[in-house]
CSV table of C-alpha atoms and ligand atoms in Angstrom, one decimal:
chain,number,residue,atom,x,y,z
A,1,MET,CA,-18.9,3.0,15.3
A,2,ALA,CA,-19.5,4.8,12.0
A,3,ASP,CA,-22.0,2.0,10.8
A,4,SER,CA,-23.9,2.3,14.0
A,5,GLY,CA,-24.8,5.7,13.3
A,6,LYS,CA,-24.9,6.4,17.0
A,7,PHE,CA,-21.7,8.4,17.0
A,8,SER,CA,-22.5,11.2,14.7
A,9,GLY,CA,-22.5,13.7,17.5
A,10,SER,CA,-19.3,12.6,19.2
A,11,ARG,CA,-16.1,14.6,18.4
A,12,ILE,CA,-13.2,12.3,17.6
A,13,LEU,CA,-9.6,13.2,17.5
A,14,LEU,CA,-7.4,10.6,15.5
A,15,LEU,CA,-3.6,11.0,15.8
A,16,ASP,CA,-1.0,9.2,13.7
A,17,ARG,CA,2.5,9.6,12.7
A,18,GLU,CA,1.6,9.8,8.9
A,19,PRO,CA,-1.4,9.3,6.5
A,20,LYS,CA,-2.4,5.8,5.5
A,21,VAL,CA,-1.3,6.0,1.9
A,22,LYS,CA,0.9,3.0,1.5
A,23,ASN,CA,0.1,-0.4,0.9
A,24,ASP,CA,2.5,-1.2,3.9
A,25,ARG,CA,1.1,-4.8,5.0
A,26,THR,CA,-1.0,-7.8,3.9
A,27,TRP,CA,-3.3,-9.2,6.4
A,28,CYS,CA,-4.1,-13.0,6.2
A,29,PHE,CA,-6.4,-14.7,8.7
A,30,TRP,CA,-9.1,-17.3,8.7
A,31,GLU,CA,-12.9,-16.9,9.1
A,32,ASP,CA,-15.6,-19.5,8.9
A,33,LYS,CA,-18.1,-17.0,7.7
A,34,PRO,CA,-18.5,-13.6,5.8
A,35,GLY,CA,-16.8,-11.0,8.0
A,36,TYR,CA,-16.9,-7.3,8.3
A,37,PHE,CA,-14.3,-6.8,5.7
A,38,GLU,CA,-15.6,-9.2,3.3
A,39,GLU,CA,-15.9,-6.8,0.2
A,40,ILE,CA,-12.2,-6.1,0.4
A,41,VAL,CA,-11.0,-9.5,0.7
A,42,HIS,CA,-8.5,-9.6,-2.1
A,43,ARG,CA,-7.8,-13.2,-2.3
A,44,ARG,CA,-9.4,-16.2,-0.4
A,45,TRP,CA,-8.3,-20.0,-0.4
A,46,SER,CA,-10.3,-23.0,0.9
A,47,ARG,CA,-7.2,-25.4,0.1
A,48,LEU,CA,-4.0,-25.0,2.1
A,49,GLN,CA,-1.0,-27.2,2.5
A,50,PHE,CA,1.5,-27.6,5.5
A,51,LYS,CA,5.0,-28.8,4.7
A,52,ASN,CA,8.2,-29.9,6.9
A,53,TYR,CA,11.1,-31.9,6.1
A,54,ASN,CA,9.7,-34.9,4.6
A,55,PHE,CA,6.3,-34.3,5.4
A,56,LYS,CA,3.3,-32.8,3.6
A,57,ILE,CA,0.0,-32.5,4.1
A,58,ASP,CA,-3.4,-31.1,2.7
A,59,LEU,CA,-5.1,-29.3,5.3
A,60,ASP,CA,-9.1,-29.8,5.8
A,61,ILE,CA,-9.7,-26.3,6.7
A,62,ALA,CA,-13.6,-26.4,6.0
A,63,PRO,CA,-15.7,-24.4,7.2
A,64,TYR,CA,-12.7,-21.9,7.3
A,65,GLU,CA,-11.4,-20.1,4.5
A,66,TYR,CA,-8.1,-18.4,4.4
A,67,LYS,CA,-8.4,-14.7,3.6
A,68,MET,CA,-6.3,-11.9,2.4
A,69,ILE,CA,-6.7,-8.2,2.8
A,70,ARG,CA,-4.3,-5.7,1.3
A,71,GLY,CA,-3.2,-2.8,3.7
A,72,ILE,CA,-4.3,-0.1,1.4
A,73,ASP,CA,-7.8,-1.5,0.6
A,74,PHE,CA,-8.2,-1.8,4.2
A,75,TYR,CA,-7.2,1.9,4.8
A,76,ARG,CA,-9.2,3.3,1.9
A,77,TYR,CA,-12.4,1.1,3.1
A,78,CYS,CA,-11.9,2.3,6.7
A,79,PHE,CA,-11.5,6.0,6.0
A,80,GLY,CA,-14.3,5.8,3.5
A,81,LYS,CA,-16.7,4.5,6.3
A,82,MET,CA,-15.1,7.0,8.8
A,83,ALA,CA,-16.5,10.1,6.9
A,84,ALA,CA,-19.8,9.6,8.6
A,85,LEU,CA,-18.0,10.5,11.8
A,86,GLN,CA,-16.9,13.9,13.2
A,87,ILE,CA,-13.1,13.0,13.0
A,88,THR,CA,-10.1,15.5,13.1
A,89,THR,CA,-7.1,13.9,12.1
A,90,GLN,CA,-3.6,15.3,12.9
A,91,TYR,CA,-0.3,13.7,12.0
A,92,GLY,CA,2.9,14.0,14.2
A,93,GLU,CA,4.6,12.3,16.9
A,94,ILE,CA,3.0,10.9,20.1
A,95,GLN,CA,4.9,10.3,23.3
A,96,THR,CA,3.4,9.3,26.6
A,97,GLN,CA,4.6,9.6,30.1
A,98,GLY,CA,2.1,7.8,32.5
A,99,SER,CA,-1.1,9.3,31.6
A,100,ASN,CA,0.3,12.4,30.1
A,101,ILE,CA,0.3,12.4,26.3
A,102,PHE,CA,2.4,14.7,24.2
A,103,PHE,CA,1.8,15.4,20.6
A,104,ASN,CA,4.7,16.8,18.7
A,105,GLY,CA,6.1,17.7,22.1
A,106,ASP,CA,2.9,19.4,23.3
A,107,LYS,CA,0.9,18.1,26.2
A,108,LEU,CA,-2.7,17.3,25.4
A,109,GLU,CA,-5.4,18.3,27.3
A,110,THR,CA,-7.5,15.2,27.6
A,111,SER,CA,-9.8,15.7,30.6
A,112,GLY,CA,-13.1,13.9,29.9
A,113,ALA,CA,-12.1,12.3,26.9
A,114,LEU,CA,-12.1,8.4,26.4
A,115,ILE,CA,-8.6,7.7,25.0
A,116,PHE,CA,-7.7,4.5,23.0
A,117,ASN,CA,-3.9,4.1,22.4
A,118,SER,CA,-2.4,1.8,19.8
A,119,VAL,CA,1.2,3.0,20.1
A,120,CYS,CA,2.9,-0.3,21.4
A,121,GLN,CA,5.8,0.2,23.9
A,122,LEU,CA,7.2,-3.0,24.8
A,123,GLU,CA,9.3,-3.0,28.1
A,124,THR,CA,11.2,-6.0,28.9
A,125,THR,CA,10.8,-7.4,32.4
A,126,ARG,CA,12.9,-10.1,34.0
A,127,GLY,CA,11.9,-13.6,33.3
A,128,SER,CA,9.7,-12.5,30.3
A,129,ILE,CA,9.9,-14.3,27.0
A,130,ASN,CA,10.5,-11.9,24.2
A,131,LEU,CA,10.5,-13.5,20.7
A,132,LEU,CA,10.1,-11.7,17.6
A,133,GLN,CA,8.2,-12.7,14.6
A,134,HIS,CA,10.2,-11.1,11.9
A,135,PHE,CA,9.5,-11.7,8.2
A,136,LYS,CA,10.3,-10.4,4.5
A,137,GLY,CA,7.9,-10.9,1.9
A,138,TRP,CA,8.0,-10.3,-2.0
A,139,VAL,CA,5.2,-10.5,-4.5
A,140,ILE,CA,6.7,-11.9,-7.6
A,141,GLN,CA,5.6,-12.2,-11.0
A,142,THR,CA,7.1,-15.3,-13.0
A,143,THR,CA,7.7,-15.6,-16.5
A,144,GLU,CA,5.9,-18.7,-16.7
A,145,ASP,CA,2.6,-20.0,-15.1
A,146,VAL,CA,3.8,-22.1,-12.1
A,147,PHE,CA,1.2,-21.5,-9.4
A,148,ASP,CA,-2.1,-23.2,-8.5
A,149,ALA,CA,-4.1,-20.2,-7.4
A,150,SER,CA,-6.6,-22.1,-5.6
A,151,LYS,CA,-4.0,-23.5,-3.0
A,152,ALA,CA,-2.0,-21.6,-0.7
A,153,THR,CA,1.0,-22.9,1.5
A,154,LEU,CA,0.4,-21.9,5.2
A,155,MET,CA,3.7,-22.9,6.4
A,156,ASP,CA,6.6,-24.7,4.9
A,157,PHE,CA,9.4,-25.6,7.3
A,158,SER,CA,11.6,-27.3,5.0
A,159,VAL,CA,14.0,-24.5,5.4
A,160,SER,CA,17.1,-24.1,7.7
A,161,GLN,CA,16.1,-23.9,11.3
A,162,GLN,CA,19.6,-22.8,12.3
A,163,HIS,CA,18.2,-19.5,13.7
A,164,GLY,CA,15.1,-20.9,15.4
A,165,THR,CA,11.6,-21.7,14.2
A,166,THR,CA,11.5,-20.6,10.5
A,167,PHE,CA,9.1,-21.4,7.8
A,168,VAL,CA,8.2,-19.8,4.3
A,169,TYR,CA,4.6,-19.3,3.2
A,170,THR,CA,3.3,-18.9,-0.2
A,171,LEU,CA,0.1,-17.3,-1.2
A,172,PRO,CA,-0.5,-17.5,-5.0
A,173,LEU,CA,-2.6,-14.4,-6.3
A,174,SER,CA,-2.8,-15.9,-9.8
A,175,SER,CA,-1.0,-18.6,-12.0
A,176,ASP,CA,2.1,-16.1,-12.4
A,177,THR,CA,2.0,-14.0,-9.1
A,178,ALA,CA,2.5,-14.9,-5.5
A,179,LEU,CA,3.2,-13.4,-2.1
A,180,VAL,CA,6.2,-15.5,-1.0
A,181,GLU,CA,7.2,-14.5,2.8
A,182,TYR,CA,10.3,-15.7,4.9
A,183,THR,CA,9.3,-15.9,8.5
A,184,LEU,CA,11.3,-16.4,11.7
A,185,PHE,CA,10.3,-16.7,15.4
A,186,THR,CA,13.5,-15.9,17.1
A,187,GLU,CA,15.1,-13.4,19.7
A,188,LYS,CA,17.0,-11.2,17.4
A,189,LEU,CA,16.6,-9.7,13.7
A,190,LEU,CA,18.7,-11.0,11.0
A,191,PRO,CA,21.0,-8.7,8.8
A,192,PRO,CA,18.7,-7.3,5.9
A,193,GLU,CA,20.7,-9.4,3.3
A,194,GLU,CA,19.9,-12.6,5.0
A,195,TYR,CA,16.2,-12.4,4.3
A,196,VAL,CA,16.9,-11.6,0.6
A,197,ALA,CA,19.4,-14.4,0.4
A,198,SER,CA,16.9,-16.9,2.0
A,199,LEU,CA,13.8,-15.6,-0.2
A,200,LYS,CA,16.1,-16.2,-3.2
A,201,GLU,CA,17.3,-19.7,-2.2
A,202,TYR,CA,13.7,-20.7,-1.4
A,203,ILE,CA,12.3,-19.4,-4.9
A,204,SER,CA,14.8,-21.0,-6.8
A,205,ASN,CA,15.5,-24.3,-5.1
A,206,THR,CA,11.9,-25.2,-3.6
A,207,LEU,CA,9.6,-23.4,-5.8
A,208,LEU,CA,12.0,-24.2,-8.7
A,209,ILE,CA,11.3,-20.8,-10.2
A,210,THR,CA,14.1,-19.1,-12.3
A,211,GLY,CA,12.5,-16.2,-14.1
A,212,TYR,CA,10.5,-13.7,-12.0
A,213,ALA,CA,10.2,-10.0,-11.1
A,214,ILE,CA,10.0,-8.7,-7.6
A,215,LYS,CA,6.6,-6.6,-7.7
A,216,GLU,CA,6.2,-5.7,-4.1
A,217,GLU,CA,7.8,-6.3,-0.8
A,218,GLU,CA,7.0,-6.2,3.0
A,219,PHE,CA,9.2,-6.4,6.0
A,220,GLY,CA,7.7,-6.7,9.3
A,221,VAL,CA,8.3,-7.4,13.0
A,222,ILE,CA,5.4,-8.5,15.5
A,223,PRO,CA,6.3,-9.0,19.2
A,224,MET,CA,5.6,-12.6,20.7
A,225,THR,CA,5.7,-12.1,24.4
A,226,ASN,CA,4.2,-13.6,27.7
A,227,LYS,CA,4.0,-10.3,29.1
A,228,LYS,CA,0.6,-9.3,30.4
A,229,PHE,CA,-0.8,-6.4,28.7
A,230,GLU,CA,-3.2,-4.2,30.6
A,231,PHE,CA,-6.3,-3.1,28.6
A,232,ASN,CA,-7.0,-0.2,31.0
A,233,LYS,CA,-3.5,1.6,32.1
A,234,ASP,CA,-2.6,5.3,32.8
A,235,GLY,CA,-6.0,6.5,32.0
A,236,MET,CA,-6.4,5.1,28.6
A,237,TYR,CA,-7.5,2.0,26.9
A,238,HIS,CA,-4.8,0.1,25.1
A,239,ILE,CA,-6.1,-1.6,21.9
A,240,GLY,CA,-4.6,-3.8,19.1
A,241,THR,CA,-1.2,-5.1,19.4
A,242,ALA,CA,-0.6,-2.4,22.3
A,243,GLY,CA,-3.5,-4.0,24.1
A,244,GLY,CA,-2.2,-7.6,23.8
A,245,GLN,CA,-4.3,-8.7,20.9
A,246,THR,CA,-1.4,-10.3,19.0
A,247,LYS,CA,-1.5,-14.1,19.6
A,248,ALA,CA,1.8,-14.7,21.7
A,249,SER,CA,2.5,-18.1,19.9
A,250,THR,CA,1.8,-17.4,16.3
A,251,GLY,CA,1.6,-13.5,15.8
A,252,TYR,CA,-1.9,-13.6,14.3
A,253,THR,CA,-3.5,-10.4,15.4
A,254,PHE,CA,-5.9,-9.2,12.8
A,255,ARG,CA,-9.1,-11.3,14.0
A,256,PHE,CA,-8.1,-10.5,17.7
A,257,ILE,CA,-8.3,-6.9,16.9
A,258,GLN,CA,-11.7,-7.2,15.3
A,259,LYS,CA,-13.1,-9.0,18.1
A,260,GLN,CA,-11.9,-6.6,20.6
A,261,SER,CA,-13.2,-3.8,18.6
A,262,ASP,CA,-16.7,-5.4,18.7
A,263,GLU,CA,-16.4,-5.9,22.3
A,264,ILE,CA,-15.6,-2.3,22.9
A,265,LEU,CA,-18.3,-1.2,20.6
A,266,ARG,CA,-21.0,-3.1,22.4
A,267,GLN,CA,-19.9,-1.4,25.5
A,268,LEU,CA,-19.9,2.0,24.0
A,269,LEU,CA,-23.5,1.4,22.5
A,270,GLN,CA,-24.6,0.8,26.2
A,271,ASN,CA,-23.1,4.2,27.1
A,272,ASN,CA,-20.5,2.5,29.0
A,273,ARG,CA,-17.3,4.6,29.7
A,274,GLN,CA,-15.7,1.9,32.1
A,275,LEU,CA,-14.6,-0.5,29.5
A,276,HIS,CA,-13.4,-4.0,30.0
A,277,SER,CA,-11.6,-6.5,27.5
A,278,SER,CA,-9.8,-9.5,28.5
A,279,THR,CA,-8.5,-12.9,27.2
A,280,ALA,CA,-9.6,-16.0,28.9
A,281,ALA,CA,-6.7,-17.0,31.4
A,282,ARG,CA,-6.5,-20.5,29.9
A,283,PHE,CA,-5.9,-19.5,26.6
A,284,ARG,CA,-3.0,-17.1,27.7
A,285,PHE,CA,-1.6,-20.2,29.5
A,286,TYR,CA,-1.5,-22.3,26.4
A,287,ASP,CA,0.0,-19.4,24.6
A,288,ASN,CA,2.8,-18.7,27.1
A,289,THR,CA,3.4,-22.5,27.3
A,290,PHE,CA,3.7,-22.8,23.5
A,291,LEU,CA,5.8,-19.7,23.5
A,292,LYS,CA,8.2,-21.1,26.0
A,293,ILE,CA,8.5,-24.3,23.8
A,294,LEU,CA,9.3,-22.0,20.8
A,295,GLN,CA,12.0,-20.2,23.1
A,296,ARG,CA,13.5,-23.3,24.4
A,297,ARG,CA,13.4,-25.1,21.0
A,298,VAL,CA,12.9,-28.5,22.8
A,299,PRO,CA,11.2,-30.0,20.8
A,300,ALA,CA,12.0,-27.7,17.8
A,301,GLY,CA,9.1,-25.4,16.5
A,302,ASN,CA,8.9,-27.1,13.2
A,303,GLN,CA,8.2,-30.4,14.9
A,304,VAL,CA,5.5,-29.1,17.1
A,305,PHE,CA,3.6,-27.4,14.3
A,306,GLU,CA,3.9,-30.6,12.3
A,307,THR,CA,2.5,-32.6,15.2
A,308,LEU,CA,-0.3,-30.2,15.6
A,309,PHE,CA,-1.3,-30.5,11.8
A,310,ARG,CA,-0.6,-34.3,11.6
A,311,LYS,CA,-2.5,-35.3,14.5
A,312,ASN,CA,-5.4,-32.8,14.5
A,313,LYS,CA,-8.0,-31.7,11.9
A,314,ALA,CA,-6.7,-28.2,10.9
A,315,SER,CA,-10.2,-26.7,11.5
A,316,GLN,CA,-9.8,-27.7,15.0
A,317,VAL,CA,-6.3,-26.2,15.2
A,318,PHE,CA,-7.6,-23.0,13.6
A,319,LYS,CA,-10.5,-22.9,16.1
A,320,PHE,CA,-8.1,-23.6,19.1
A,321,LEU,CA,-5.6,-20.8,17.7
A,322,ASP,CA,-8.7,-18.4,17.7
A,323,ASN,CA,-9.4,-19.0,21.5
A,324,GLU,CA,-12.8,-20.4,20.6
A,325,THR,CA,-12.4,-24.1,21.4
A,326,THR,CA,-14.1,-25.8,24.4
A,327,VAL,CA,-12.1,-27.4,27.1
A,328,GLY,CA,-12.8,-30.8,25.9
A,329,GLU,CA,-11.5,-29.7,22.5
A,330,GLU,CA,-8.5,-28.3,24.0
A,331,LEU,CA,-7.7,-31.3,26.1
A,332,LYS,CA,-8.0,-33.5,22.7
A,333,ILE,CA,-5.4,-31.2,21.1
A,334,ILE,CA,-3.2,-31.0,24.0
A,335,SER,CA,-2.9,-34.9,24.4
A,336,THR,CA,-1.4,-35.0,20.7
A,337,LEU,CA,1.5,-32.8,21.8
A,338,PRO,CA,4.8,-34.1,23.5
A,339,THR,CA,3.7,-34.4,27.1
A,340,TRP,CA,6.9,-34.0,29.1
A,341,PRO,CA,8.5,-30.7,27.4
A,342,PHE,CA,4.9,-29.2,27.4
A,343,LEU,CA,4.3,-30.1,31.0
A,344,LYS,CA,7.7,-28.5,32.0
A,345,ALA,CA,7.0,-25.3,29.9
A,346,GLY,CA,3.6,-25.1,31.5
A,347,LEU,CA,4.8,-25.3,35.0
A,348,SER,CA,7.5,-22.8,34.2
A,349,GLN,CA,4.9,-20.5,33.3
A,350,LEU,CA,2.6,-21.3,36.2
A,351,MET,CA,5.3,-20.7,38.6
A,352,GLY,CA,7.2,-17.7,36.7
B,1,LIG,C1,4.1,-6.1,7.8
B,1,LIG,C2,2.9,-6.8,8.8
B,1,LIG,C3,2.3,-7.8,8.1
B,1,LIG,C4,1.3,-8.3,9.1
B,1,LIG,N1,0.6,-9.5,8.7
B,1,LIG,C5,-0.4,-9.8,9.5
B,1,LIG,C6,-1.3,-11.1,9.1
B,1,LIG,O1,-1.0,-11.4,8.0
B,1,LIG,N2,-2.2,-11.6,10.0
B,1,LIG,C7,-2.3,-11.0,11.2
B,1,LIG,O2,-3.3,-11.4,12.1
B,1,LIG,N3,-1.5,-10.0,11.5
B,1,LIG,C8,-0.7,-9.4,11.1
B,1,LIG,N4,0.3,-8.4,11.4
B,1,LIG,C9,0.0,-8.1,12.8
B,1,LIG,C10,-1.0,-7.2,13.2
B,1,LIG,O3,-2.3,-7.5,12.4
B,1,LIG,C11,-0.6,-5.7,12.6
B,1,LIG,O4,0.6,-5.2,13.1
B,1,LIG,C12,-1.7,-4.7,12.8
B,1,LIG,O5,-1.5,-3.6,12.0
B,1,LIG,C13,-1.8,-4.3,14.3
B,1,LIG,O6,-2.9,-3.2,14.4
B,1,LIG,P1,-2.5,-2.1,15.4
B,1,LIG,O7,-3.6,-1.3,15.4
B,1,LIG,O8,-2.4,-2.8,16.8
B,1,LIG,O9,-1.3,-1.4,15.1
B,1,LIG,P2,-0.8,-0.7,13.7
B,1,LIG,O10,-1.4,-1.1,12.7
B,1,LIG,O11,0.9,-0.7,13.8
B,1,LIG,O12,-1.2,0.9,14.3
B,1,LIG,C14,-0.3,1.7,15.1
B,1,LIG,C15,-0.6,3.2,14.6
B,1,LIG,O13,0.2,3.9,15.5
B,1,LIG,C16,1.0,4.8,14.8
B,1,LIG,N5,2.1,5.2,15.7
B,1,LIG,C17,3.0,4.2,16.3
B,1,LIG,N6,3.8,4.8,16.9
B,1,LIG,C18,3.5,6.3,16.8
B,1,LIG,C19,4.0,7.3,17.6
B,1,LIG,N7,5.2,7.3,18.4
B,1,LIG,N8,3.6,8.6,17.2
B,1,LIG,C20,2.4,8.7,16.3
B,1,LIG,N9,1.9,7.6,15.8
B,1,LIG,C21,2.4,6.4,16.0
B,1,LIG,C22,1.6,4.0,13.5
B,1,LIG,O14,1.8,5.0,12.6
B,1,LIG,C23,0.2,3.1,13.2
B,1,LIG,O15,-0.7,4.0,12.5
B,1,LIG,C24,1.2,-8.0,10.4
B,1,LIG,C25,2.0,-7.0,11.0
B,1,LIG,C26,3.0,-6.3,10.0
B,1,LIG,C27,3.9,-5.3,10.8
């Protein structure tokens, strides 16, 4: 909106709990061309690997690159751009009751305003699948040069799968620094000490690192659900995770948010105030089917991801996970997956 120069006359109120001054998350995503946030990409990799027990593969991701953006760089960059807009920012607690919005307990007068909401409230409905992607990551600095900074590990499933689908990814920032993140797709969070124990074990037993210091840490929870998110509900437009932009089967959200933002901007630039945004039904169906498999754990999630990357070109898998494949390309990928469990899971989603 700021770049377009068309909204300098609009008055914008931005409400949030607290200022964005912390490096509270790291975003990773793949792109096949320079993106809107190219200048703040912190690291990028064109070489990725995937691992499971007794299986290891270098992924052919061209023309994609795997990119990393640090939360703090993103916030600074965006607030810098937003200086071109007339924005009033206020910090406090938002609550909603239907179309009524309360800010620090006071009801807001919103008539005539376009309202965008990114406060995510997940209600569980009967029969819905509600997995959580939860993860703890450390940026570690090692005493010796142990990392190949040109190659990242997208997923390493060679860790205990006792809680459900579990993997670790390692994103080297230099020869002695890397983000190592322990990630699970399960129904419940673990006690905090379990993430720590698993990270320590992975670093010493798999990465074979003995001397290191923890420089930064992050913890996050991302909902993975087959619940249908309404874009236009209660007189407001729901965006980001609150608007269903988290890919149910993988938790990747960043690029979907950017695509939804582009879609909204295009409509605003046409002076449209009745906005639309939706995800193609077939991609929701694939996601919900995959999510059902992850919930049932038959076959186990690590085996399904292995099959995906073993039998398909990684660039095709990325395109598929971006909801950008053609039906023909999708059928080709689906044909590589175990037929019967996916058929059962797919039917359960169609009938549920
Ligand atoms: C630690 C972490 C790492 C992630 N890494 C990746 C990644 O690598 N790749 C990827 O694709 N996705 C990732 N995600 C998922 C997703 O991209 C992020 O969650 C992203 O920030 C979602 O954007 P959003 O605008 O929907 O929500 P948020 O960025 O969470 O913004 C919601 C805003 O609402 C405010 N808020 C919430 N409740 C209230 C309230 N009651 N009152 C006032 N303000 C409130 C919050 O302060 C926040 O500013 C990650 C998520 C987390 C948590």
